[in-house]
Amino acid sequence: MSDDEPDLELLALLRQHLQGKLTLREEPETGVLEGAEFVYDDSIDVALDMRSCKNAAVSIYAQMQAKNYTTSKWSEAELHPKTKDESTVAFIFTMDLLNFSFWSEKPDAERFAVEYRDKRWTGYWSLVAALQRALDEGIPITDSHFWQDEEECTLDVLKQVFRSCTDEEMPLLEERLACLREAGTVLYEKYQCDPVNLIKAADGSAARLVNILARDFSCFRDEHKYAGRRKPVRFLKRAQIFVADIWACFDGEDYGAFRDIDKITMFADYRLPQMLYSMGCIYYSPPLDTAVRAKKEIKCGTSWEMQLRACSIWCVELVRREILRNNPGANINAVLIDFFLYDTIKQIESAGQEIIPHHRTRSIWY
């Protein structure tokens, strides 16, 4: 084509644009970070110490480098799936449907725990152990057809799946059954009973997958009204951690290939605020500090609870930015920082060296 000849393809695109028929693909946003910043700006009971955040960024990155902390750490965990196929997606989806509220007011020896592979598992790992044990015993706990069958998937069956080696039951068992029921129905009606189709619908976008989960499943719609803000504040902890777990399990490939994984924030739960407090990055007003130390329950959706979650998200975001400012091009994001901090606080807990208890909120959101 000479310089004098028109570019027919370009002319066609221009014509479509002028006629309003051409739509350029817009990458989605989850809105989680935006809401967290709003609450942080408004917060009076949780604050950040900027110097400590900068120091934490240096320390966290140095430790992650020393430990070669990458997505491989996810699969190296003893109970996480070792396969990389559709059954793995189903396992992770089930796991994150039920990934909430494991804390107990009982002493360690009396709290809910699962015996599996000659070990005693508590907290998040009790969930993973129970799911693996159920599959070993022939219970199709990761099959959405099973969740829909009200004669087969009953509360009594769920009690068997999550049976404890202590007298304490897993918390919120009825709520967990409700999550499975709803998810089974939505998967049947919209996704051919297969969570893999959720991932396909997201078309390689982590943010889009989070939004799909929040849109179609009420049990993933972790958003709450906050005084002074027209839109609800979105935390979307379990929706985001599903995306993160898929990304980490598949090492950013195949089902885990998300071009915008860096849009995922940290997962606003009760452990990360505890860790960030221990590092001096966040601190509490005297009334909130007293309530947390006294292990008083803080109701879901209250100002205190939302400040704890939102300020933790914003804190990790600032740490992430500081790491990248100091180390341009570093392979780091909020997901890896969250995984690292969670592992660290669990080690601190095991050693009996916690500076402050985690806050107590009983809900399905985390």
Short mmCIF file of the C-alpha atoms (twelve columns), coordinates in Angstrom:
data_MODEL
# 
_entry.id   MODEL 
# 
loop_
_atom_site.group_PDB 
_atom_site.id 
_atom_site.type_symbol 
_atom_site.label_atom_id 
_atom_site.label_alt_id 
_atom_site.label_comp_id 
_atom_site.label_asym_id 
_atom_site.label_seq_id 
_atom_site.Cartn_x 
_atom_site.Cartn_y 
_atom_site.Cartn_z 
_atom_site.pdbx_PDB_model_num 
ATOM 1   C CA . MET A 1   0.000   0.000   0.000  1 
ATOM 2   C CA . SER A 2   1.397   3.389   -0.995 1 
ATOM 3   C CA . ASP A 3   1.226   6.521   1.130  1 
ATOM 4   C CA . ASP A 4   -1.564  7.805   -1.148 1 
ATOM 5   C CA . GLU A 5   -3.830  4.766   -0.707 1 
ATOM 6   C CA . PRO A 6   -6.377  4.761   2.137  1 
ATOM 7   C CA . ASP A 7   -6.092  2.229   4.956  1 
ATOM 8   C CA . LEU A 8   -9.443  0.507   4.501  1 
ATOM 9   C CA . GLU A 9   -9.249  -1.355  7.824  1 
ATOM 10  C CA . LEU A 10  -8.548  1.855   9.718  1 
ATOM 11  C CA . LEU A 11  -11.391 3.614   7.894  1 
ATOM 12  C CA . ALA A 12  -13.758 0.793   8.825  1 
ATOM 13  C CA . LEU A 13  -12.806 1.049   12.493 1 
ATOM 14  C CA . LEU A 14  -13.236 4.837   12.395 1 
ATOM 15  C CA . ARG A 15  -16.648 4.431   10.786 1 
ATOM 16  C CA . GLN A 16  -17.729 1.957   13.493 1 
ATOM 17  C CA . HIS A 17  -16.531 4.342   16.184 1 
ATOM 18  C CA . LEU A 18  -18.424 7.297   14.705 1 
ATOM 19  C CA . GLN A 19  -21.566 5.154   14.428 1 
ATOM 20  C CA . GLY A 20  -21.233 4.080   18.068 1 
ATOM 21  C CA . LYS A 21  -20.714 0.435   17.168 1 
ATOM 22  C CA . LEU A 22  -17.135 0.078   18.342 1 
ATOM 23  C CA . THR A 23  -16.565 -0.482  22.039 1 
ATOM 24  C CA . LEU A 24  -13.058 -0.705  23.364 1 
ATOM 25  C CA . ARG A 25  -12.537 -3.302  26.071 1 
ATOM 26  C CA . GLU A 26  -12.396 -1.696  29.496 1 
ATOM 27  C CA . GLU A 27  -10.563 -3.557  32.212 1 
ATOM 28  C CA . PRO A 28  -12.711 -3.938  35.343 1 
ATOM 29  C CA . GLU A 29  -11.973 -2.756  38.875 1 
ATOM 30  C CA . THR A 30  -13.191 -4.430  42.059 1 
ATOM 31  C CA . GLY A 31  -13.593 -1.196  44.013 1 
ATOM 32  C CA . VAL A 32  -12.011 -2.762  47.110 1 
ATOM 33  C CA . LEU A 33  -9.019  -0.442  47.266 1 
ATOM 34  C CA . GLU A 34  -11.151 2.626   46.607 1 
ATOM 35  C CA . GLY A 35  -13.471 1.778   49.502 1 
ATOM 36  C CA . ALA A 36  -10.577 0.975   51.819 1 
ATOM 37  C CA . GLU A 37  -8.973  4.342   51.168 1 
ATOM 38  C CA . PHE A 38  -12.271 6.100   51.890 1 
ATOM 39  C CA . VAL A 39  -12.656 4.382   55.271 1 
ATOM 40  C CA . TYR A 40  -8.976  4.969   56.094 1 
ATOM 41  C CA . ASP A 41  -9.371  8.695   55.400 1 
ATOM 42  C CA . ASP A 42  -12.425 8.759   57.685 1 
ATOM 43  C CA . SER A 43  -11.059 6.462   60.390 1 
ATOM 44  C CA . ILE A 44  -10.716 7.684   63.973 1 
ATOM 45  C CA . ASP A 45  -10.172 4.373   65.800 1 
ATOM 46  C CA . VAL A 46  -7.532  2.776   63.567 1 
ATOM 47  C CA . ALA A 47  -4.535  4.714   62.241 1 
ATOM 48  C CA . LEU A 48  -1.331  3.993   60.351 1 
ATOM 49  C CA . ASP A 49  2.201   4.827   61.381 1 
ATOM 50  C CA . MET A 50  3.897   5.814   58.136 1 
ATOM 51  C CA . ARG A 51  7.468   5.412   59.371 1 
ATOM 52  C CA . SER A 52  6.678   1.894   60.568 1 
ATOM 53  C CA . CYS A 53  5.014   1.107   57.224 1 
ATOM 54  C CA . LYS A 54  8.185   2.140   55.404 1 
ATOM 55  C CA . ASN A 55  10.326  0.074   57.773 1 
ATOM 56  C CA . ALA A 56  7.975   -2.867  57.377 1 
ATOM 57  C CA . ALA A 57  8.264   -2.668  53.600 1 
ATOM 58  C CA . VAL A 58  12.047  -3.016  53.829 1 
ATOM 59  C CA . SER A 59  11.832  -5.859  56.348 1 
ATOM 60  C CA . ILE A 60  9.079   -7.778  54.554 1 
ATOM 61  C CA . TYR A 61  10.793  -7.629  51.181 1 
ATOM 62  C CA . ALA A 62  14.159  -8.666  52.642 1 
ATOM 63  C CA . GLN A 63  12.596  -11.659 54.381 1 
ATOM 64  C CA . MET A 64  10.646  -12.676 51.305 1 
ATOM 65  C CA . GLN A 65  13.794  -12.501 49.202 1 
ATOM 66  C CA . ALA A 66  15.765  -14.506 51.763 1 
ATOM 67  C CA . LYS A 67  13.073  -17.207 51.808 1 
ATOM 68  C CA . ASN A 68  12.527  -17.071 48.041 1 
ATOM 69  C CA . TYR A 69  8.869   -16.482 48.823 1 
ATOM 70  C CA . THR A 70  6.890   -17.084 45.616 1 
ATOM 71  C CA . THR A 71  3.640   -18.737 44.558 1 
ATOM 72  C CA . SER A 72  5.369   -22.109 44.966 1 
ATOM 73  C CA . LYS A 73  4.935   -21.793 48.734 1 
ATOM 74  C CA . TRP A 74  1.199   -22.358 48.275 1 
ATOM 75  C CA . SER A 75  1.551   -25.817 46.744 1 
ATOM 76  C CA . GLU A 76  4.340   -26.743 49.154 1 
ATOM 77  C CA . ALA A 77  1.904   -26.619 52.070 1 
ATOM 78  C CA . GLU A 78  1.237   -30.205 53.169 1 
ATOM 79  C CA . LEU A 79  -2.548  -30.176 52.768 1 
ATOM 80  C CA . HIS A 80  -2.959  -28.048 49.671 1 
ATOM 81  C CA . PRO A 81  -3.743  -29.974 46.452 1 
ATOM 82  C CA . LYS A 82  -0.756  -31.202 44.487 1 
ATOM 83  C CA . THR A 83  -2.624  -31.839 41.233 1 
ATOM 84  C CA . LYS A 84  -3.192  -29.116 38.638 1 
ATOM 85  C CA . ASP A 85  -6.500  -29.932 36.988 1 
ATOM 86  C CA . GLU A 86  -10.246 -29.261 37.111 1 
ATOM 87  C CA . SER A 87  -10.659 -31.262 40.332 1 
ATOM 88  C CA . THR A 88  -8.186  -28.857 41.923 1 
ATOM 89  C CA . VAL A 89  -10.314 -25.873 40.891 1 
ATOM 90  C CA . ALA A 90  -13.343 -27.572 42.464 1 
ATOM 91  C CA . PHE A 91  -11.409 -28.211 45.670 1 
ATOM 92  C CA . ILE A 92  -10.221 -24.600 45.925 1 
ATOM 93  C CA . PHE A 93  -13.689 -23.256 45.165 1 
ATOM 94  C CA . THR A 94  -15.173 -25.408 47.940 1 
ATOM 95  C CA . MET A 95  -12.389 -24.428 50.302 1 
ATOM 96  C CA . ASP A 96  -12.935 -20.721 49.784 1 
ATOM 97  C CA . LEU A 97  -16.725 -21.041 49.938 1 
ATOM 98  C CA . LEU A 98  -16.185 -22.219 53.510 1 
ATOM 99  C CA . ASN A 99  -13.042 -20.279 54.388 1 
ATOM 100 C CA . PHE A 100 -14.337 -18.266 57.334 1 
ATOM 101 C CA . SER A 101 -14.570 -18.028 61.118 1 
ATOM 102 C CA . PHE A 102 -12.327 -20.611 62.742 1 
ATOM 103 C CA . TRP A 103 -11.461 -18.772 65.946 1 
ATOM 104 C CA . SER A 104 -12.452 -20.176 69.298 1 
ATOM 105 C CA . GLU A 105 -12.757 -18.828 72.815 1 
ATOM 106 C CA . LYS A 106 -11.611 -22.154 74.244 1 
ATOM 107 C CA . PRO A 107 -8.012  -23.074 75.145 1 
ATOM 108 C CA . ASP A 108 -5.979  -24.690 72.378 1 
ATOM 109 C CA . ALA A 109 -6.455  -28.199 73.798 1 
ATOM 110 C CA . GLU A 110 -10.254 -27.806 73.732 1 
ATOM 111 C CA . ARG A 111 -10.878 -25.848 70.523 1 
ATOM 112 C CA . PHE A 112 -12.288 -27.308 67.326 1 
ATOM 113 C CA . ALA A 113 -9.644  -29.442 65.641 1 
ATOM 114 C CA . VAL A 114 -9.438  -32.113 62.944 1 
ATOM 115 C CA . GLU A 115 -7.270  -35.209 63.160 1 
ATOM 116 C CA . TYR A 116 -5.880  -36.179 59.766 1 
ATOM 117 C CA . ARG A 117 -2.680  -37.873 58.607 1 
ATOM 118 C CA . ASP A 118 -1.695  -38.455 62.238 1 
ATOM 119 C CA . LYS A 119 -1.735  -34.731 62.963 1 
ATOM 120 C CA . ARG A 120 -4.075  -32.304 64.692 1 
ATOM 121 C CA . TRP A 121 -5.131  -29.355 62.561 1 
ATOM 122 C CA . THR A 122 -6.765  -26.136 63.754 1 
ATOM 123 C CA . GLY A 123 -7.897  -22.862 62.192 1 
ATOM 124 C CA . TYR A 124 -7.857  -22.638 58.411 1 
ATOM 125 C CA . TRP A 125 -5.975  -25.919 58.175 1 
ATOM 126 C CA . SER A 126 -8.793  -27.727 59.988 1 
ATOM 127 C CA . LEU A 127 -11.011 -26.846 57.022 1 
ATOM 128 C CA . VAL A 128 -8.515  -28.100 54.444 1 
ATOM 129 C CA . ALA A 129 -7.867  -31.268 56.465 1 
ATOM 130 C CA . ALA A 130 -11.595 -31.952 56.804 1 
ATOM 131 C CA . LEU A 131 -12.152 -31.576 53.059 1 
ATOM 132 C CA . GLN A 132 -9.241  -33.896 52.229 1 
ATOM 133 C CA . ARG A 133 -10.460 -36.427 54.812 1 
ATOM 134 C CA . ALA A 134 -13.990 -36.332 53.395 1 
ATOM 135 C CA . LEU A 135 -12.705 -37.058 49.882 1 
ATOM 136 C CA . ASP A 136 -10.597 -39.938 51.248 1 
ATOM 137 C CA . GLU A 137 -13.772 -41.322 52.843 1 
ATOM 138 C CA . GLY A 138 -15.729 -41.149 49.588 1 
ATOM 139 C CA . ILE A 139 -17.848 -38.106 50.437 1 
ATOM 140 C CA . PRO A 140 -18.068 -35.911 47.290 1 
ATOM 141 C CA . ILE A 141 -17.751 -32.700 49.277 1 
ATOM 142 C CA . THR A 142 -16.291 -30.714 46.350 1 
ATOM 143 C CA . ASP A 143 -19.072 -31.686 43.899 1 
ATOM 144 C CA . SER A 144 -21.763 -29.029 43.360 1 
ATOM 145 C CA . HIS A 145 -24.296 -31.759 42.481 1 
ATOM 146 C CA . PHE A 146 -23.831 -33.089 46.015 1 
ATOM 147 C CA . TRP A 147 -24.423 -29.643 47.543 1 
ATOM 148 C CA . GLN A 148 -27.807 -29.391 45.802 1 
ATOM 149 C CA . ASP A 149 -29.019 -32.782 47.015 1 
ATOM 150 C CA . GLU A 150 -30.939 -31.991 50.196 1 
ATOM 151 C CA . GLU A 151 -31.253 -35.702 51.053 1 
ATOM 152 C CA . GLU A 152 -27.549 -36.438 50.679 1 
ATOM 153 C CA . CYS A 153 -25.896 -33.157 51.727 1 
ATOM 154 C CA . THR A 154 -27.507 -32.560 55.111 1 
ATOM 155 C CA . LEU A 155 -26.407 -30.790 58.244 1 
ATOM 156 C CA . ASP A 156 -25.715 -34.179 59.841 1 
ATOM 157 C CA . VAL A 157 -23.470 -35.144 56.934 1 
ATOM 158 C CA . LEU A 158 -21.659 -31.834 57.233 1 
ATOM 159 C CA . LYS A 159 -21.156 -32.505 60.953 1 
ATOM 160 C CA . GLN A 160 -19.566 -35.802 59.958 1 
ATOM 161 C CA . VAL A 161 -17.328 -34.107 57.385 1 
ATOM 162 C CA . PHE A 162 -16.200 -31.521 59.928 1 
ATOM 163 C CA . ARG A 163 -16.170 -33.783 62.979 1 
ATOM 164 C CA . SER A 164 -13.799 -32.592 65.644 1 
ATOM 165 C CA . CYS A 165 -11.386 -34.475 67.836 1 
ATOM 166 C CA . THR A 166 -12.588 -32.240 70.691 1 
ATOM 167 C CA . ASP A 167 -16.044 -31.465 72.061 1 
ATOM 168 C CA . GLU A 168 -16.257 -28.180 70.140 1 
ATOM 169 C CA . GLU A 169 -17.960 -28.202 66.735 1 
ATOM 170 C CA . MET A 170 -16.781 -26.134 63.800 1 
ATOM 171 C CA . PRO A 171 -18.428 -22.700 64.110 1 
ATOM 172 C CA . LEU A 172 -21.290 -21.628 61.812 1 
ATOM 173 C CA . LEU A 173 -22.019 -25.065 60.353 1 
ATOM 174 C CA . GLU A 174 -25.542 -24.091 59.283 1 
ATOM 175 C CA . GLU A 175 -24.154 -21.019 57.511 1 
ATOM 176 C CA . ARG A 176 -21.587 -23.187 55.746 1 
ATOM 177 C CA . LEU A 177 -24.324 -25.511 54.531 1 
ATOM 178 C CA . ALA A 178 -26.248 -22.481 53.240 1 
ATOM 179 C CA . CYS A 179 -23.163 -21.334 51.306 1 
ATOM 180 C CA . LEU A 180 -22.843 -24.747 49.657 1 
ATOM 181 C CA . ARG A 181 -26.554 -24.834 48.799 1 
ATOM 182 C CA . GLU A 182 -26.508 -21.387 47.193 1 
ATOM 183 C CA . ALA A 183 -23.299 -22.049 45.289 1 
ATOM 184 C CA . GLY A 184 -24.665 -25.337 43.979 1 
ATOM 185 C CA . THR A 185 -27.791 -23.591 42.700 1 
ATOM 186 C CA . VAL A 186 -25.897 -20.751 41.014 1 
ATOM 187 C CA . LEU A 187 -23.400 -23.107 39.396 1 
ATOM 188 C CA . TYR A 188 -26.290 -25.233 38.082 1 
ATOM 189 C CA . GLU A 189 -28.244 -22.283 36.723 1 
ATOM 190 C CA . LYS A 190 -25.385 -20.294 35.198 1 
ATOM 191 C CA . TYR A 191 -22.165 -22.297 34.955 1 
ATOM 192 C CA . GLN A 192 -23.041 -25.888 33.987 1 
ATOM 193 C CA . CYS A 193 -22.290 -27.040 37.552 1 
ATOM 194 C CA . ASP A 194 -18.575 -26.400 37.088 1 
ATOM 195 C CA . PRO A 195 -16.509 -23.663 38.818 1 
ATOM 196 C CA . VAL A 196 -14.037 -23.875 35.938 1 
ATOM 197 C CA . ASN A 197 -16.661 -22.021 33.894 1 
ATOM 198 C CA . LEU A 198 -16.486 -19.140 36.374 1 
ATOM 199 C CA . ILE A 199 -12.832 -18.745 35.504 1 
ATOM 200 C CA . LYS A 200 -13.543 -18.973 31.795 1 
ATOM 201 C CA . ALA A 201 -16.227 -16.286 32.116 1 
ATOM 202 C CA . ALA A 202 -13.635 -13.929 33.610 1 
ATOM 203 C CA . ASP A 203 -11.564 -14.087 30.405 1 
ATOM 204 C CA . GLY A 204 -8.194  -13.851 32.146 1 
ATOM 205 C CA . SER A 205 -9.118  -10.981 34.474 1 
ATOM 206 C CA . ALA A 206 -8.729  -11.411 38.228 1 
ATOM 207 C CA . ALA A 207 -10.863 -8.336  38.887 1 
ATOM 208 C CA . ARG A 208 -13.620 -9.585  36.604 1 
ATOM 209 C CA . LEU A 209 -13.682 -12.953 38.371 1 
ATOM 210 C CA . VAL A 210 -13.997 -11.237 41.753 1 
ATOM 211 C CA . ASN A 211 -16.867 -9.142  40.414 1 
ATOM 212 C CA . ILE A 212 -18.600 -12.191 38.927 1 
ATOM 213 C CA . LEU A 213 -18.471 -13.970 42.269 1 
ATOM 214 C CA . ALA A 214 -19.818 -10.923 44.108 1 
ATOM 215 C CA . ARG A 215 -22.550 -10.405 41.526 1 
ATOM 216 C CA . ASP A 216 -23.835 -13.965 41.232 1 
ATOM 217 C CA . PHE A 217 -23.270 -15.384 44.730 1 
ATOM 218 C CA . SER A 218 -24.660 -13.530 47.745 1 
ATOM 219 C CA . CYS A 219 -22.332 -15.555 49.978 1 
ATOM 220 C CA . PHE A 220 -19.356 -13.910 48.249 1 
ATOM 221 C CA . ARG A 221 -20.873 -10.399 48.340 1 
ATOM 222 C CA . ASP A 222 -18.774 -9.074  51.205 1 
ATOM 223 C CA . GLU A 223 -19.798 -5.410  51.078 1 
ATOM 224 C CA . HIS A 224 -21.218 -3.205  53.817 1 
ATOM 225 C CA . LYS A 225 -22.711 0.228   54.339 1 
ATOM 226 C CA . TYR A 226 -20.430 2.818   55.866 1 
ATOM 227 C CA . ALA A 227 -21.619 6.135   57.249 1 
ATOM 228 C CA . GLY A 228 -20.909 9.013   54.884 1 
ATOM 229 C CA . ARG A 229 -20.470 6.879   51.766 1 
ATOM 230 C CA . ARG A 230 -23.188 6.365   49.191 1 
ATOM 231 C CA . LYS A 231 -21.766 3.136   47.789 1 
ATOM 232 C CA . PRO A 232 -21.169 0.135   50.041 1 
ATOM 233 C CA . VAL A 233 -17.573 -0.527  51.034 1 
ATOM 234 C CA . ARG A 234 -16.390 -3.719  49.372 1 
ATOM 235 C CA . PHE A 235 -13.954 -6.077  51.098 1 
ATOM 236 C CA . LEU A 236 -14.691 -9.264  49.078 1 
ATOM 237 C CA . LYS A 237 -12.245 -11.301 51.130 1 
ATOM 238 C CA . ARG A 238 -13.305 -14.785 50.049 1 
ATOM 239 C CA . ALA A 239 -13.911 -13.804 46.429 1 
ATOM 240 C CA . GLN A 240 -10.420 -12.326 46.234 1 
ATOM 241 C CA . ILE A 241 -8.756  -15.223 48.025 1 
ATOM 242 C CA . PHE A 242 -10.350 -17.687 45.595 1 
ATOM 243 C CA . VAL A 243 -8.695  -15.817 42.735 1 
ATOM 244 C CA . ALA A 244 -5.410  -15.645 44.651 1 
ATOM 245 C CA . ASP A 245 -5.466  -19.344 45.539 1 
ATOM 246 C CA . ILE A 246 -6.115  -20.321 41.913 1 
ATOM 247 C CA . TRP A 247 -3.321  -17.997 40.767 1 
ATOM 248 C CA . ALA A 248 -0.880  -19.385 43.332 1 
ATOM 249 C CA . CYS A 249 -1.825  -23.043 42.873 1 
ATOM 250 C CA . PHE A 250 -1.399  -22.882 39.089 1 
ATOM 251 C CA . ASP A 251 1.627   -20.590 39.387 1 
ATOM 252 C CA . GLY A 252 0.055   -17.923 37.194 1 
ATOM 253 C CA . GLU A 253 -0.541  -20.329 34.320 1 
ATOM 254 C CA . ASP A 254 -3.473  -22.266 32.864 1 
ATOM 255 C CA . TYR A 255 -6.515  -21.599 35.108 1 
ATOM 256 C CA . GLY A 256 -4.352  -19.231 37.154 1 
ATOM 257 C CA . ALA A 257 -3.334  -16.970 34.273 1 
ATOM 258 C CA . PHE A 258 -4.656  -13.539 35.292 1 
ATOM 259 C CA . ARG A 259 -3.237  -10.516 33.520 1 
ATOM 260 C CA . ASP A 260 -4.354  -8.163  36.318 1 
ATOM 261 C CA . ILE A 261 -3.594  -10.169 39.475 1 
ATOM 262 C CA . ASP A 262 -2.026  -7.017  40.953 1 
ATOM 263 C CA . LYS A 263 -5.543  -5.561  41.310 1 
ATOM 264 C CA . ILE A 264 -6.241  -8.037  44.112 1 
ATOM 265 C CA . THR A 265 -5.744  -6.503  47.566 1 
ATOM 266 C CA . MET A 266 -4.835  -8.200  50.807 1 
ATOM 267 C CA . PHE A 267 -7.622  -10.331 52.295 1 
ATOM 268 C CA . ALA A 268 -9.304  -8.390  55.079 1 
ATOM 269 C CA . ASP A 269 -9.631  -10.875 57.926 1 
ATOM 270 C CA . TYR A 270 -8.788  -10.988 61.626 1 
ATOM 271 C CA . ARG A 271 -5.165  -12.188 61.348 1 
ATOM 272 C CA . LEU A 272 -3.604  -9.492  59.170 1 
ATOM 273 C CA . PRO A 273 -4.636  -6.568  61.429 1 
ATOM 274 C CA . GLN A 274 -3.046  -8.479  64.298 1 
ATOM 275 C CA . MET A 275 0.206   -8.875  62.356 1 
ATOM 276 C CA . LEU A 276 0.262   -5.259  61.181 1 
ATOM 277 C CA . TYR A 277 -0.323  -4.107  64.763 1 
ATOM 278 C CA . SER A 278 2.566   -6.303  65.903 1 
ATOM 279 C CA . MET A 279 4.819   -4.596  63.349 1 
ATOM 280 C CA . GLY A 280 3.768   -1.141  64.535 1 
ATOM 281 C CA . CYS A 281 2.146   -0.333  61.197 1 
ATOM 282 C CA . ILE A 282 -1.324  0.204   62.613 1 
ATOM 283 C CA . TYR A 283 -2.539  1.199   66.044 1 
ATOM 284 C CA . TYR A 284 -5.895  1.482   67.754 1 
ATOM 285 C CA . SER A 285 -7.744  4.085   69.782 1 
ATOM 286 C CA . PRO A 286 -7.769  3.306   73.545 1 
ATOM 287 C CA . PRO A 287 -11.388 2.010   73.550 1 
ATOM 288 C CA . LEU A 288 -10.779 -0.275  70.567 1 
ATOM 289 C CA . ASP A 289 -7.419  -1.435  71.928 1 
ATOM 290 C CA . THR A 290 -9.070  -2.336  75.240 1 
ATOM 291 C CA . ALA A 291 -11.875 -4.228  73.492 1 
ATOM 292 C CA . VAL A 292 -9.450  -6.235  71.337 1 
ATOM 293 C CA . ARG A 293 -7.228  -7.126  74.276 1 
ATOM 294 C CA . ALA A 294 -10.262 -8.152  76.313 1 
ATOM 295 C CA . LYS A 295 -11.316 -10.390 73.393 1 
ATOM 296 C CA . LYS A 296 -14.733 -8.772  73.225 1 
ATOM 297 C CA . GLU A 297 -16.716 -9.630  70.126 1 
ATOM 298 C CA . ILE A 298 -16.855 -6.794  67.595 1 
ATOM 299 C CA . LYS A 299 -19.975 -7.079  65.476 1 
ATOM 300 C CA . CYS A 300 -19.677 -7.397  61.718 1 
ATOM 301 C CA . GLY A 301 -20.415 -4.185  59.857 1 
ATOM 302 C CA . THR A 302 -19.783 -1.868  62.796 1 
ATOM 303 C CA . SER A 303 -17.509 1.140   62.454 1 
ATOM 304 C CA . TRP A 304 -14.723 -0.492  64.463 1 
ATOM 305 C CA . GLU A 305 -14.800 -3.670  62.430 1 
ATOM 306 C CA . MET A 306 -14.835 -1.886  59.090 1 
ATOM 307 C CA . GLN A 307 -11.978 0.405   60.134 1 
ATOM 308 C CA . LEU A 308 -9.899  -2.622  61.150 1 
ATOM 309 C CA . ARG A 309 -10.409 -4.292  57.789 1 
ATOM 310 C CA . ALA A 310 -10.167 -1.219  55.569 1 
ATOM 311 C CA . CYS A 311 -7.077  0.233   57.235 1 
ATOM 312 C CA . SER A 312 -5.352  -3.143  56.951 1 
ATOM 313 C CA . ILE A 313 -6.044  -3.220  53.207 1 
ATOM 314 C CA . TRP A 314 -4.720  0.300   52.798 1 
ATOM 315 C CA . CYS A 315 -1.683  -0.430  54.968 1 
ATOM 316 C CA . VAL A 316 -0.645  -3.411  52.839 1 
ATOM 317 C CA . GLU A 317 -1.194  -1.316  49.715 1 
ATOM 318 C CA . LEU A 318 1.197   1.344   51.049 1 
ATOM 319 C CA . VAL A 319 3.727   -1.347  51.939 1 
ATOM 320 C CA . ARG A 320 3.439   -2.764  48.417 1 
ATOM 321 C CA . ARG A 321 4.001   0.672   46.876 1 
ATOM 322 C CA . GLU A 322 6.997   1.302   49.112 1 
ATOM 323 C CA . ILE A 323 8.570   -2.026  48.151 1 
ATOM 324 C CA . LEU A 324 8.162   -1.187  44.476 1 
ATOM 325 C CA . ARG A 325 9.520   2.334   45.029 1 
ATOM 326 C CA . ASN A 326 12.643  0.890   46.623 1 
ATOM 327 C CA . ASN A 327 12.884  -2.053  44.220 1 
ATOM 328 C CA . PRO A 328 11.532  -1.063  40.785 1 
ATOM 329 C CA . GLY A 329 10.380  -4.079  38.826 1 
ATOM 330 C CA . ALA A 330 10.181  -6.340  41.884 1 
ATOM 331 C CA . ASN A 331 7.868   -9.326  41.425 1 
ATOM 332 C CA . ILE A 332 5.615   -8.420  44.339 1 
ATOM 333 C CA . ASN A 333 1.932   -7.842  44.917 1 
ATOM 334 C CA . ALA A 334 -0.580  -7.684  47.766 1 
ATOM 335 C CA . VAL A 335 -1.372  -11.388 47.418 1 
ATOM 336 C CA . LEU A 336 2.190   -12.489 48.151 1 
ATOM 337 C CA . ILE A 337 2.530   -9.950  50.965 1 
ATOM 338 C CA . ASP A 338 -0.692  -11.241 52.525 1 
ATOM 339 C CA . PHE A 339 0.393   -14.884 52.262 1 
ATOM 340 C CA . PHE A 340 3.741   -14.043 53.826 1 
ATOM 341 C CA . LEU A 341 2.260   -12.030 56.707 1 
ATOM 342 C CA . TYR A 342 -0.336  -14.715 57.412 1 
ATOM 343 C CA . ASP A 343 2.313   -17.420 57.578 1 
ATOM 344 C CA . THR A 344 4.391   -15.204 59.863 1 
ATOM 345 C CA . ILE A 345 1.608   -14.447 62.361 1 
ATOM 346 C CA . LYS A 346 0.735   -18.156 62.534 1 
ATOM 347 C CA . GLN A 347 4.366   -18.907 63.399 1 
ATOM 348 C CA . ILE A 348 4.265   -16.215 66.069 1 
ATOM 349 C CA . GLU A 349 1.050   -17.712 67.449 1 
ATOM 350 C CA . SER A 350 2.556   -21.215 67.556 1 
ATOM 351 C CA . ALA A 351 5.538   -19.848 69.481 1 
ATOM 352 C CA . GLY A 352 3.233   -18.134 71.986 1 
ATOM 353 C CA . GLN A 353 4.687   -14.714 71.155 1 
ATOM 354 C CA . GLU A 354 1.567   -12.764 70.139 1 
ATOM 355 C CA . ILE A 355 1.723   -9.104  71.151 1 
ATOM 356 C CA . ILE A 356 -2.034  -8.620  70.965 1 
ATOM 357 C CA . PRO A 357 -4.956  -11.006 70.299 1 
ATOM 358 C CA . HIS A 358 -6.737  -10.860 66.980 1 
ATOM 359 C CA . HIS A 359 -10.077 -9.092  67.006 1 
ATOM 360 C CA . ARG A 360 -13.164 -11.258 67.401 1 
ATOM 361 C CA . THR A 361 -15.860 -10.969 64.740 1 
ATOM 362 C CA . ARG A 362 -18.103 -13.931 63.951 1 
ATOM 363 C CA . SER A 363 -19.294 -13.829 60.346 1 
ATOM 364 C CA . ILE A 364 -19.202 -15.704 57.056 1 
ATOM 365 C CA . TRP A 365 -17.007 -13.044 55.467 1 
ATOM 366 C CA . TYR A 366 -13.707 -14.087 57.088 1 
# 
